[in-house]
mmCIF file of C-alpha atoms and ligand atoms in Angstrom:
data_model
loop_
_atom_site.group_PDB
_atom_site.id
_atom_site.type_symbol
_atom_site.label_atom_id
_atom_site.label_comp_id
_atom_site.label_asym_id
_atom_site.label_seq_id
_atom_site.Cartn_x
_atom_site.Cartn_y
_atom_site.Cartn_z
ATOM 1 C CA UNK A 1 23.102 74.176 138.238
ATOM 2 C CA UNK A 2 23.091 77.882 138.680
ATOM 3 C CA UNK A 3 25.675 77.574 141.443
ATOM 4 C CA UNK A 4 27.686 75.185 139.300
ATOM 5 C CA UNK A 5 27.817 77.740 136.460
ATOM 6 C CA UNK A 6 28.692 80.511 138.873
ATOM 7 C CA UNK A 7 31.484 78.410 140.324
ATOM 8 C CA UNK A 8 32.910 77.630 136.861
ATOM 9 C CA UNK A 9 32.811 81.314 136.020
ATOM 10 C CA UNK A 10 34.648 82.397 139.174
ATOM 11 C CA UNK A 11 37.243 79.654 138.894
ATOM 12 C CA UNK A 12 37.855 80.308 135.227
ATOM 13 C CA UNK A 13 38.194 84.070 135.697
ATOM 14 C CA UNK A 14 40.697 83.575 138.498
ATOM 15 C CA UNK A 15 42.718 81.108 136.419
ATOM 16 C CA UNK A 16 42.669 83.420 133.371
ATOM 17 C CA UNK A 17 43.826 86.337 135.508
ATOM 18 C CA UNK A 18 46.800 84.315 136.727
ATOM 19 C CA UNK A 19 47.852 83.064 133.279
ATOM 20 C CA UNK A 20 51.414 84.068 132.295
ATOM 21 C CA UNK A 21 51.623 82.819 128.688
ATOM 22 C CA UNK A 22 49.215 82.694 125.771
ATOM 23 C CA UNK A 23 49.599 78.889 125.729
ATOM 24 C CA UNK A 24 48.136 78.844 129.268
ATOM 25 C CA UNK A 25 45.137 80.815 127.976
ATOM 26 C CA UNK A 26 44.606 78.269 125.225
ATOM 27 C CA UNK A 27 44.717 75.413 127.760
ATOM 28 C CA UNK A 28 42.135 77.195 129.908
ATOM 29 C CA UNK A 29 39.880 77.753 126.897
ATOM 30 C CA UNK A 30 39.964 74.020 126.218
ATOM 31 C CA UNK A 31 39.444 73.219 129.895
ATOM 32 C CA UNK A 32 36.315 75.388 130.287
ATOM 33 C CA UNK A 33 34.872 76.001 126.838
ATOM 34 C CA UNK A 34 36.148 73.033 124.801
ATOM 35 C CA UNK A 35 34.012 70.130 123.587
ATOM 36 C CA UNK A 36 34.907 68.147 126.670
ATOM 37 C CA UNK A 37 35.139 71.246 128.833
ATOM 38 C CA UNK A 38 33.417 71.962 132.113
ATOM 39 C CA UNK A 39 30.830 74.370 130.745
ATOM 40 C CA UNK A 40 29.894 71.927 127.997
ATOM 41 C CA UNK A 41 29.549 69.199 130.614
ATOM 42 C CA UNK A 42 27.046 71.325 132.526
ATOM 43 C CA UNK A 43 25.098 72.147 129.391
ATOM 44 C CA UNK A 44 24.832 68.457 128.567
ATOM 45 C CA UNK A 45 22.739 68.032 131.718
ATOM 46 C CA UNK A 46 20.205 70.631 130.597
ATOM 47 C CA UNK A 47 17.862 67.836 129.564
ATOM 48 C CA UNK A 48 17.172 67.072 133.218
ATOM 49 C CA UNK A 49 15.844 70.545 133.837
ATOM 50 C CA UNK A 50 12.221 71.599 133.894
ATOM 51 C CA UNK A 51 10.751 73.611 131.028
ATOM 52 C CA UNK A 52 10.768 76.823 133.125
ATOM 53 C CA UNK A 53 14.299 76.389 134.330
ATOM 54 C CA UNK A 54 15.822 75.512 130.948
ATOM 55 C CA UNK A 55 15.781 78.988 129.281
ATOM 56 C CA UNK A 56 17.043 80.647 132.457
ATOM 57 C CA UNK A 57 19.986 78.279 132.822
ATOM 58 C CA UNK A 58 20.528 78.381 129.052
ATOM 59 C CA UNK A 59 20.804 82.154 129.110
ATOM 60 C CA UNK A 60 23.092 82.063 132.116
ATOM 61 C CA UNK A 61 25.330 79.480 130.438
ATOM 62 C CA UNK A 62 25.563 81.675 127.327
ATOM 63 C CA UNK A 63 26.454 84.660 129.444
ATOM 64 C CA UNK A 64 29.231 82.696 131.154
ATOM 65 C CA UNK A 65 30.555 81.503 127.768
ATOM 66 C CA UNK A 66 30.544 85.033 126.389
ATOM 67 C CA UNK A 67 32.166 86.450 129.470
ATOM 68 C CA UNK A 68 34.942 83.844 129.442
ATOM 69 C CA UNK A 69 35.540 84.191 125.694
ATOM 70 C CA UNK A 70 35.853 87.954 126.107
ATOM 71 C CA UNK A 71 38.153 87.533 129.077
ATOM 72 C CA UNK A 72 40.432 85.199 127.127
ATOM 73 C CA UNK A 73 40.746 87.829 124.363
ATOM 74 C CA UNK A 74 41.487 90.604 126.846
ATOM 75 C CA UNK A 75 44.130 88.533 128.638
ATOM 76 C CA UNK A 76 45.693 87.531 125.330
ATOM 77 C CA UNK A 77 46.068 91.193 124.312
ATOM 78 C CA UNK A 78 47.514 92.082 127.701
ATOM 79 C CA UNK A 79 50.123 89.317 127.524
ATOM 80 C CA UNK A 80 51.115 90.305 123.981
ATOM 81 C CA UNK A 81 51.536 93.921 124.983
ATOM 82 C CA UNK A 82 53.626 92.970 128.000
ATOM 83 C CA UNK A 83 55.786 90.776 125.796
ATOM 84 C CA UNK A 84 56.345 93.593 123.283
ATOM 85 C CA UNK A 85 57.111 96.010 126.107
ATOM 86 C CA UNK A 86 59.735 93.642 127.532
ATOM 87 C CA UNK A 87 61.315 93.187 124.109
ATOM 88 C CA UNK A 88 61.511 96.915 123.446
ATOM 89 C CA UNK A 89 63.121 97.421 126.805
ATOM 90 C CA UNK A 90 65.686 94.673 126.177
ATOM 91 C CA UNK A 91 66.541 96.010 122.749
ATOM 92 C CA UNK A 92 66.687 99.634 123.847
ATOM 93 C CA UNK A 93 69.087 101.785 121.812
ATOM 94 C CA UNK A 94 70.367 104.996 123.324
ATOM 95 C CA UNK A 95 70.806 107.321 120.356
ATOM 96 C CA UNK A 96 72.240 110.023 122.627
ATOM 97 C CA UNK A 97 75.430 108.030 123.445
ATOM 98 C CA UNK A 98 78.349 109.685 121.590
ATOM 99 C CA UNK A 99 79.747 107.572 118.726
ATOM 100 C CA UNK A 100 83.212 106.026 118.525
ATOM 101 C CA UNK A 101 85.690 108.287 116.733
ATOM 102 C CA UNK A 102 87.524 106.697 113.813
ATOM 103 C CA UNK A 103 91.027 108.100 113.588
ATOM 104 C CA UNK A 104 91.659 109.059 109.977
ATOM 105 C CA UNK A 105 95.223 108.728 108.697
ATOM 106 C CA UNK A 106 96.839 110.421 105.734
ATOM 107 C CA UNK A 107 99.520 109.736 103.180
ATOM 108 C CA UNK A 108 103.140 109.334 104.204
ATOM 109 C CA UNK A 109 105.156 112.479 103.293
ATOM 110 C CA UNK A 110 107.258 110.523 100.805
ATOM 111 C CA UNK A 111 104.118 109.351 99.014
ATOM 112 C CA UNK A 112 102.744 112.900 99.030
ATOM 113 C CA UNK A 113 105.920 113.918 97.195
ATOM 114 C CA UNK A 114 105.583 110.914 94.853
ATOM 115 C CA UNK A 115 101.982 111.831 94.011
ATOM 116 C CA UNK A 116 103.124 115.360 93.142
ATOM 117 C CA UNK A 117 105.885 114.002 90.897
ATOM 118 C CA UNK A 118 103.526 111.549 89.189
ATOM 119 C CA UNK A 119 100.929 114.291 88.627
ATOM 120 C CA UNK A 120 103.529 116.532 86.994
ATOM 121 C CA UNK A 121 104.683 113.791 84.600
ATOM 122 C CA UNK A 122 101.186 112.477 83.847
ATOM 123 C CA UNK A 123 100.284 116.087 82.996
ATOM 124 C CA UNK A 124 103.057 115.982 80.384
ATOM 125 C CA UNK A 125 101.739 112.771 78.825
ATOM 126 C CA UNK A 126 103.887 110.201 80.651
ATOM 127 C CA UNK A 127 102.581 106.749 81.628
ATOM 128 C CA UNK A 128 103.268 105.453 85.161
ATOM 129 C CA UNK A 129 104.762 101.928 85.205
ATOM 130 C CA UNK A 130 105.209 99.410 88.013
ATOM 131 C CA UNK A 131 107.765 96.607 87.900
ATOM 132 C CA UNK A 132 109.441 93.773 89.819
ATOM 133 C CA UNK A 133 111.684 94.401 92.830
ATOM 134 C CA UNK A 134 113.134 90.887 92.492
ATOM 135 C CA UNK A 135 114.916 91.265 89.196
ATOM 136 C CA UNK A 136 117.248 89.373 86.892
ATOM 137 C CA UNK A 137 120.809 90.716 86.809
ATOM 138 C CA UNK A 138 120.277 90.465 83.056
ATOM 139 C CA UNK A 139 117.793 93.369 83.197
ATOM 140 C CA UNK A 140 119.431 95.252 86.077
ATOM 141 C CA UNK A 141 122.925 95.131 84.481
ATOM 142 C CA UNK A 142 123.500 93.319 81.146
ATOM 143 C CA UNK A 143 120.749 94.998 79.171
ATOM 144 C CA UNK A 144 121.876 98.338 80.639
ATOM 145 C CA UNK A 145 125.378 97.909 79.251
ATOM 146 C CA UNK A 146 126.947 97.012 82.622
ATOM 147 C CA UNK A 147 128.599 93.773 81.591
ATOM 148 C CA UNK A 148 130.166 91.032 83.704
ATOM 149 C CA UNK A 149 132.928 92.566 85.834
ATOM 150 C CA UNK A 150 131.364 96.035 86.026
ATOM 151 C CA UNK A 151 132.001 97.405 89.544
ATOM 152 C CA UNK A 152 128.278 98.034 90.233
ATOM 153 C CA UNK A 153 127.695 94.244 89.984
ATOM 154 C CA UNK A 154 129.934 93.585 92.959
ATOM 155 C CA UNK A 155 128.657 91.307 95.745
ATOM 156 C CA UNK A 156 129.555 93.943 98.311
ATOM 157 C CA UNK A 157 126.936 96.317 96.811
ATOM 158 C CA UNK A 158 124.191 93.996 95.616
ATOM 159 C CA UNK A 159 121.708 91.626 97.291
ATOM 160 C CA UNK A 160 121.885 88.434 95.190
ATOM 161 C CA UNK A 161 119.623 85.433 95.757
ATOM 162 C CA UNK A 162 121.888 82.813 94.162
ATOM 163 C CA UNK A 163 125.576 81.857 93.917
ATOM 164 C CA UNK A 164 125.626 82.591 90.192
ATOM 165 C CA UNK A 165 124.511 86.224 90.721
ATOM 166 C CA UNK A 166 121.584 85.868 88.353
ATOM 167 C CA UNK A 167 118.638 86.829 90.558
ATOM 168 C CA UNK A 168 118.798 89.936 92.742
ATOM 169 C CA UNK A 169 116.916 92.719 94.459
ATOM 170 C CA UNK A 170 117.058 95.506 91.872
ATOM 171 C CA UNK A 171 119.689 98.096 92.748
ATOM 172 C CA UNK A 172 118.048 100.779 90.585
ATOM 173 C CA UNK A 173 114.749 101.352 88.776
ATOM 174 C CA UNK A 174 116.636 101.529 85.458
ATOM 175 C CA UNK A 175 115.707 97.930 84.463
ATOM 176 C CA UNK A 176 112.227 99.446 83.973
ATOM 177 C CA UNK A 177 113.702 101.240 80.939
ATOM 178 C CA UNK A 178 114.357 97.841 79.370
ATOM 179 C CA UNK A 179 110.937 96.423 80.371
ATOM 180 C CA UNK A 180 109.288 99.462 78.773
ATOM 181 C CA UNK A 181 111.343 99.092 75.573
ATOM 182 C CA UNK A 182 110.411 95.397 75.406
ATOM 183 C CA UNK A 183 106.689 95.811 75.995
ATOM 184 C CA UNK A 184 105.644 99.255 74.741
ATOM 185 C CA UNK A 185 105.139 100.777 71.319
ATOM 186 C CA UNK A 186 107.309 103.718 70.265
ATOM 187 C CA UNK A 187 107.309 106.585 71.063
ATOM 188 C CA UNK A 188 107.661 105.921 74.806
ATOM 189 C CA UNK A 189 107.202 108.322 77.725
ATOM 190 C CA UNK A 190 107.246 106.630 81.129
ATOM 191 C CA UNK A 191 107.942 107.164 84.798
ATOM 192 C CA UNK A 192 108.482 104.113 87.021
ATOM 193 C CA UNK A 193 108.636 104.662 90.794
ATOM 194 C CA UNK A 194 109.576 101.911 93.235
ATOM 195 C CA UNK A 195 111.858 100.398 95.855
ATOM 196 C CA UNK A 196 115.517 99.627 95.198
ATOM 197 C CA UNK A 197 118.079 97.836 97.371
ATOM 198 C CA UNK A 198 121.796 98.273 98.020
ATOM 199 C CA UNK A 199 124.124 97.012 100.732
ATOM 200 C CA UNK A 200 124.421 100.357 102.512
ATOM 201 C CA UNK A 201 124.731 100.975 106.242
ATOM 202 C CA UNK A 202 121.884 103.002 107.747
ATOM 203 C CA UNK A 203 122.763 106.631 108.503
ATOM 204 C CA UNK A 204 121.205 110.107 108.045
ATOM 205 C CA UNK A 205 121.397 109.846 104.244
ATOM 206 C CA UNK A 206 121.626 106.076 103.545
ATOM 207 C CA UNK A 207 119.369 103.040 103.823
ATOM 208 C CA UNK A 208 119.680 99.520 102.319
ATOM 209 C CA UNK A 209 116.193 100.050 100.889
ATOM 210 C CA UNK A 210 115.155 103.308 99.285
ATOM 211 C CA UNK A 211 112.966 104.581 96.455
ATOM 212 C CA UNK A 212 113.736 105.876 93.003
ATOM 213 C CA UNK A 213 111.635 107.313 90.225
ATOM 214 C CA UNK A 214 112.860 106.323 86.785
ATOM 215 C CA UNK A 215 111.897 108.417 83.790
ATOM 216 C CA UNK A 216 112.424 107.776 80.096
ATOM 217 C CA UNK A 217 111.491 109.249 76.728
ATOM 218 C CA UNK A 218 112.226 107.622 73.359
ATOM 219 C CA UNK A 219 111.154 109.204 70.073
ATOM 220 C CA UNK A 220 112.609 110.590 66.872
ATOM 221 C CA UNK A 221 114.815 113.705 67.230
ATOM 222 C CA UNK A 222 115.053 113.606 71.033
ATOM 223 C CA UNK A 223 118.066 115.573 72.294
ATOM 224 C CA UNK A 224 119.730 116.662 75.510
ATOM 225 C CA UNK A 225 117.740 119.911 75.192
ATOM 226 C CA UNK A 226 114.518 117.925 75.727
ATOM 227 C CA UNK A 227 115.998 116.327 78.830
ATOM 228 C CA UNK A 228 117.035 119.687 80.298
ATOM 229 C CA UNK A 229 113.778 121.411 79.358
ATOM 230 C CA UNK A 230 111.612 118.677 80.827
ATOM 231 C CA UNK A 231 113.564 118.320 84.061
ATOM 232 C CA UNK A 232 113.737 122.100 84.590
ATOM 233 C CA UNK A 233 109.953 122.307 84.187
ATOM 234 C CA UNK A 234 109.496 119.481 86.714
ATOM 235 C CA UNK A 235 111.814 121.123 89.239
ATOM 236 C CA UNK A 236 110.015 124.471 88.940
ATOM 237 C CA UNK A 237 106.680 122.749 89.563
ATOM 238 C CA UNK A 238 108.072 120.833 92.550
ATOM 239 C CA UNK A 239 110.125 123.566 94.200
ATOM 240 C CA UNK A 240 108.637 126.777 92.813
ATOM 241 C CA UNK A 241 109.128 129.063 89.825
ATOM 242 C CA UNK A 242 112.656 130.289 89.252
ATOM 243 C CA UNK A 243 114.330 127.367 91.085
ATOM 244 C CA UNK A 244 117.805 127.070 89.524
ATOM 245 C CA UNK A 245 119.318 123.785 88.359
ATOM 246 C CA UNK A 246 122.810 122.780 87.324
ATOM 247 C CA UNK A 247 123.888 119.891 85.084
ATOM 248 C CA UNK A 248 127.290 118.269 85.767
ATOM 249 C CA UNK A 249 128.983 115.654 83.574
ATOM 250 C CA UNK A 250 128.894 112.158 85.081
ATOM 251 C CA UNK A 251 129.135 108.532 84.042
ATOM 252 C CA UNK A 252 126.538 105.787 83.812
ATOM 253 C CA UNK A 253 127.054 102.700 81.621
ATOM 254 C CA UNK A 254 123.608 103.035 80.016
ATOM 255 C CA UNK A 255 123.645 106.740 79.082
ATOM 256 C CA UNK A 256 125.991 108.716 76.840
ATOM 257 C CA UNK A 257 126.517 111.504 77.561
ATOM 258 C CA UNK A 258 125.601 111.225 81.246
ATOM 259 C CA UNK A 259 125.044 113.935 83.827
ATOM 260 C CA UNK A 260 123.863 114.669 87.311
ATOM 261 C CA UNK A 261 121.402 117.426 88.000
ATOM 262 C CA UNK A 262 121.687 119.617 91.103
ATOM 263 C CA UNK A 263 119.093 122.023 92.478
ATOM 264 C CA UNK A 264 120.111 125.278 94.099
ATOM 265 C CA UNK A 265 119.890 124.918 97.874
ATOM 266 C CA UNK A 266 116.479 126.058 99.144
ATOM 267 C CA UNK A 267 117.977 126.982 102.527
ATOM 268 C CA UNK A 268 120.743 129.388 101.523
ATOM 269 C CA UNK A 269 119.851 130.150 97.915
ATOM 270 C CA UNK A 270 123.247 128.997 96.684
ATOM 271 C CA UNK A 271 125.590 130.744 99.119
ATOM 272 C CA UNK A 272 126.493 127.572 101.001
ATOM 273 C CA UNK A 273 125.114 126.301 104.328
ATOM 274 C CA UNK A 274 125.024 123.099 106.447
ATOM 275 C CA UNK A 275 122.021 121.727 104.489
ATOM 276 C CA UNK A 276 123.974 121.735 101.203
ATOM 277 C CA UNK A 277 127.269 121.075 103.011
ATOM 278 C CA UNK A 278 128.586 124.459 101.885
ATOM 279 C CA UNK A 279 128.096 123.654 98.209
ATOM 280 C CA UNK A 280 125.098 125.862 97.451
ATOM 281 C CA UNK A 281 123.721 122.969 95.358
ATOM 282 C CA UNK A 282 121.995 119.688 96.201
ATOM 283 C CA UNK A 283 122.192 116.630 93.945
ATOM 284 C CA UNK A 284 118.752 115.519 92.775
ATOM 285 C CA UNK A 285 119.142 112.931 90.044
ATOM 286 C CA UNK A 286 121.277 111.093 87.503
ATOM 287 C CA UNK A 287 120.361 111.339 83.830
ATOM 288 C CA UNK A 288 121.617 111.168 80.270
ATOM 289 C CA UNK A 289 120.942 110.268 76.653
ATOM 290 C CA UNK A 290 120.192 106.550 76.336
ATOM 291 C CA UNK A 291 123.301 104.698 75.105
ATOM 292 C CA UNK A 292 122.891 103.494 71.490
ATOM 293 C CA UNK A 293 123.944 99.998 72.612
ATOM 294 C CA UNK A 294 121.047 99.885 75.107
ATOM 295 C CA UNK A 295 118.555 100.879 72.396
ATOM 296 C CA UNK A 296 120.064 98.305 69.998
ATOM 297 C CA UNK A 297 119.869 95.479 72.572
ATOM 298 C CA UNK A 298 116.113 96.178 72.853
ATOM 299 C CA UNK A 299 115.662 96.157 69.080
ATOM 300 C CA UNK A 300 115.384 99.923 68.634
ATOM 301 C CA UNK A 301 117.395 101.469 65.794
ATOM 302 C CA UNK A 302 119.609 104.220 67.299
ATOM 303 C CA UNK A 303 119.973 105.774 63.842
ATOM 304 C CA UNK A 304 116.227 106.508 63.829
ATOM 305 C CA UNK A 305 115.346 106.863 67.505
ATOM 306 C CA UNK A 306 116.999 108.533 70.443
ATOM 307 C CA UNK A 307 115.972 109.076 74.041
ATOM 308 C CA UNK A 308 116.817 110.351 77.467
ATOM 309 C CA UNK A 309 116.399 108.870 80.926
ATOM 310 C CA UNK A 310 116.761 109.893 84.529
ATOM 311 C CA UNK A 311 116.735 108.268 87.952
ATOM 312 C CA UNK A 312 115.655 110.378 90.905
ATOM 313 C CA UNK A 313 116.011 109.513 94.605
ATOM 314 C CA UNK A 314 112.532 109.808 96.072
ATOM 315 C CA UNK A 315 113.501 110.101 99.762
ATOM 316 C CA UNK A 316 115.868 112.954 98.982
ATOM 317 C CA UNK A 317 113.220 114.724 96.940
ATOM 318 C CA UNK A 318 110.715 114.381 99.792
ATOM 319 C CA UNK A 319 113.300 115.479 102.360
ATOM 320 C CA UNK A 320 113.951 118.604 100.360
ATOM 321 C CA UNK A 321 110.260 119.174 99.698
ATOM 322 C CA UNK A 322 109.331 118.945 103.401
ATOM 323 C CA UNK A 323 112.669 120.068 104.880
ATOM 324 C CA UNK A 324 113.322 116.742 106.627
ATOM 325 C CA UNK A 325 116.890 116.515 107.962
ATOM 326 C CA UNK A 326 117.310 112.774 108.575
ATOM 327 C CA UNK A 327 116.430 109.941 106.160
ATOM 328 C CA UNK A 328 115.701 107.555 109.042
ATOM 329 C CA UNK A 329 112.606 109.583 110.011
ATOM 330 C CA UNK A 330 111.038 108.539 106.713
ATOM 331 C CA UNK A 331 111.201 104.829 107.579
ATOM 332 C CA UNK A 332 110.739 104.824 111.362
ATOM 333 C CA UNK A 333 107.026 105.664 111.054
ATOM 334 C CA UNK A 334 106.816 107.513 114.349
ATOM 335 C CA UNK A 335 103.313 109.043 114.277
ATOM 336 C CA UNK A 336 104.567 112.166 116.057
ATOM 337 C CA UNK A 337 106.727 112.765 112.990
ATOM 338 C CA UNK A 338 104.181 111.651 110.386
ATOM 339 C CA UNK A 339 101.329 113.746 111.830
ATOM 340 C CA UNK A 340 103.169 116.938 110.837
ATOM 341 C CA UNK A 341 102.513 116.560 107.120
HETATM 342 N N1 LIG B 401 120.106 104.337 87.765
HETATM 343 C C1 LIG B 401 120.986 105.438 88.076
HETATM 344 C C2 LIG B 401 121.338 105.369 89.573
HETATM 345 O O1 LIG B 401 120.737 104.613 90.299
HETATM 346 C C3 LIG B 401 120.327 106.774 87.769
HETATM 347 C C4 LIG B 401 120.098 106.996 86.312
HETATM 348 C C5 LIG B 401 118.906 106.658 85.740
HETATM 349 C C6 LIG B 401 121.063 107.605 85.536
HETATM 350 C C7 LIG B 401 118.671 106.893 84.389
HETATM 351 C C8 LIG B 401 120.863 107.847 84.211
HETATM 352 C C9 LIG B 401 119.666 107.495 83.638
HETATM 353 O O2 LIG B 401 122.206 106.063 90.037
#
């Protein structure tokens, strides 16, 4: 029996040493040490032994059991460590590899100019409004005193959606004046930037889509002096202290009187150069005192309230602000151009 025990021990140790998975270890434990295992089978024959032999074999059997139990534990630990090692290796993360660079963009020059304009007006207590680009001719024309037959309503200038010329892409931001009068409480101070559309051929100063910023003030005792004072302040903030402006009479159906405001050319200081086409002045915006009929149509009593409004071309303002010579650069979105601002 001694040899039998020795043989079991050797066999079991060899098998345990060769085990690759912890499930194999468990199977070996059952095979050798389990209730129906080989060691147990040997011990069951102890009864046949003599009284002298029994304690010797008993002790030996216990030693084998202890040795195998210990070996199973050791092997189990080894396998677990190897497994962890393999996992760590597979999941290795090299923190020294340089990261991927995220290219950070910035605002388009025209929107930089728009932000400046908005900041100036918000600083003076104006509210910024947003409105529809698909507009009713009723708001774009009728409510602005440009009745049926007015030349600005012509099909050759305007993008209409229907045969009856009722729905259109707005040709100016001025319908925002009417939306403000309809929805806001008096007094009103608003600016409304956005896209406008006209059937123009693309060239260095024209595009069928461009941006305007509309501005409007309605309150008691508002006069042309308020219009001039406000716009002069805005121009000085945009183009620097002491920038000269000039107001010329003009005509718009929704303002009376109407004017256009020019800024002295930043290039030549008013002498005349290619930038201002020899004029010394550059046109910046259209403006005027809101026509009493326009106020009346929106339910505002022109005997009590008065107001002024302006419409400024945003591309032109940005071009002047950043000394951009060609309007097309603003819309082409060539990064080599955009990166300069
Ligand atoms: N809407 C006019 C245009 O597009 C500009 C304007 C706005 C004029 C407000 C007067 C008052 O030319």
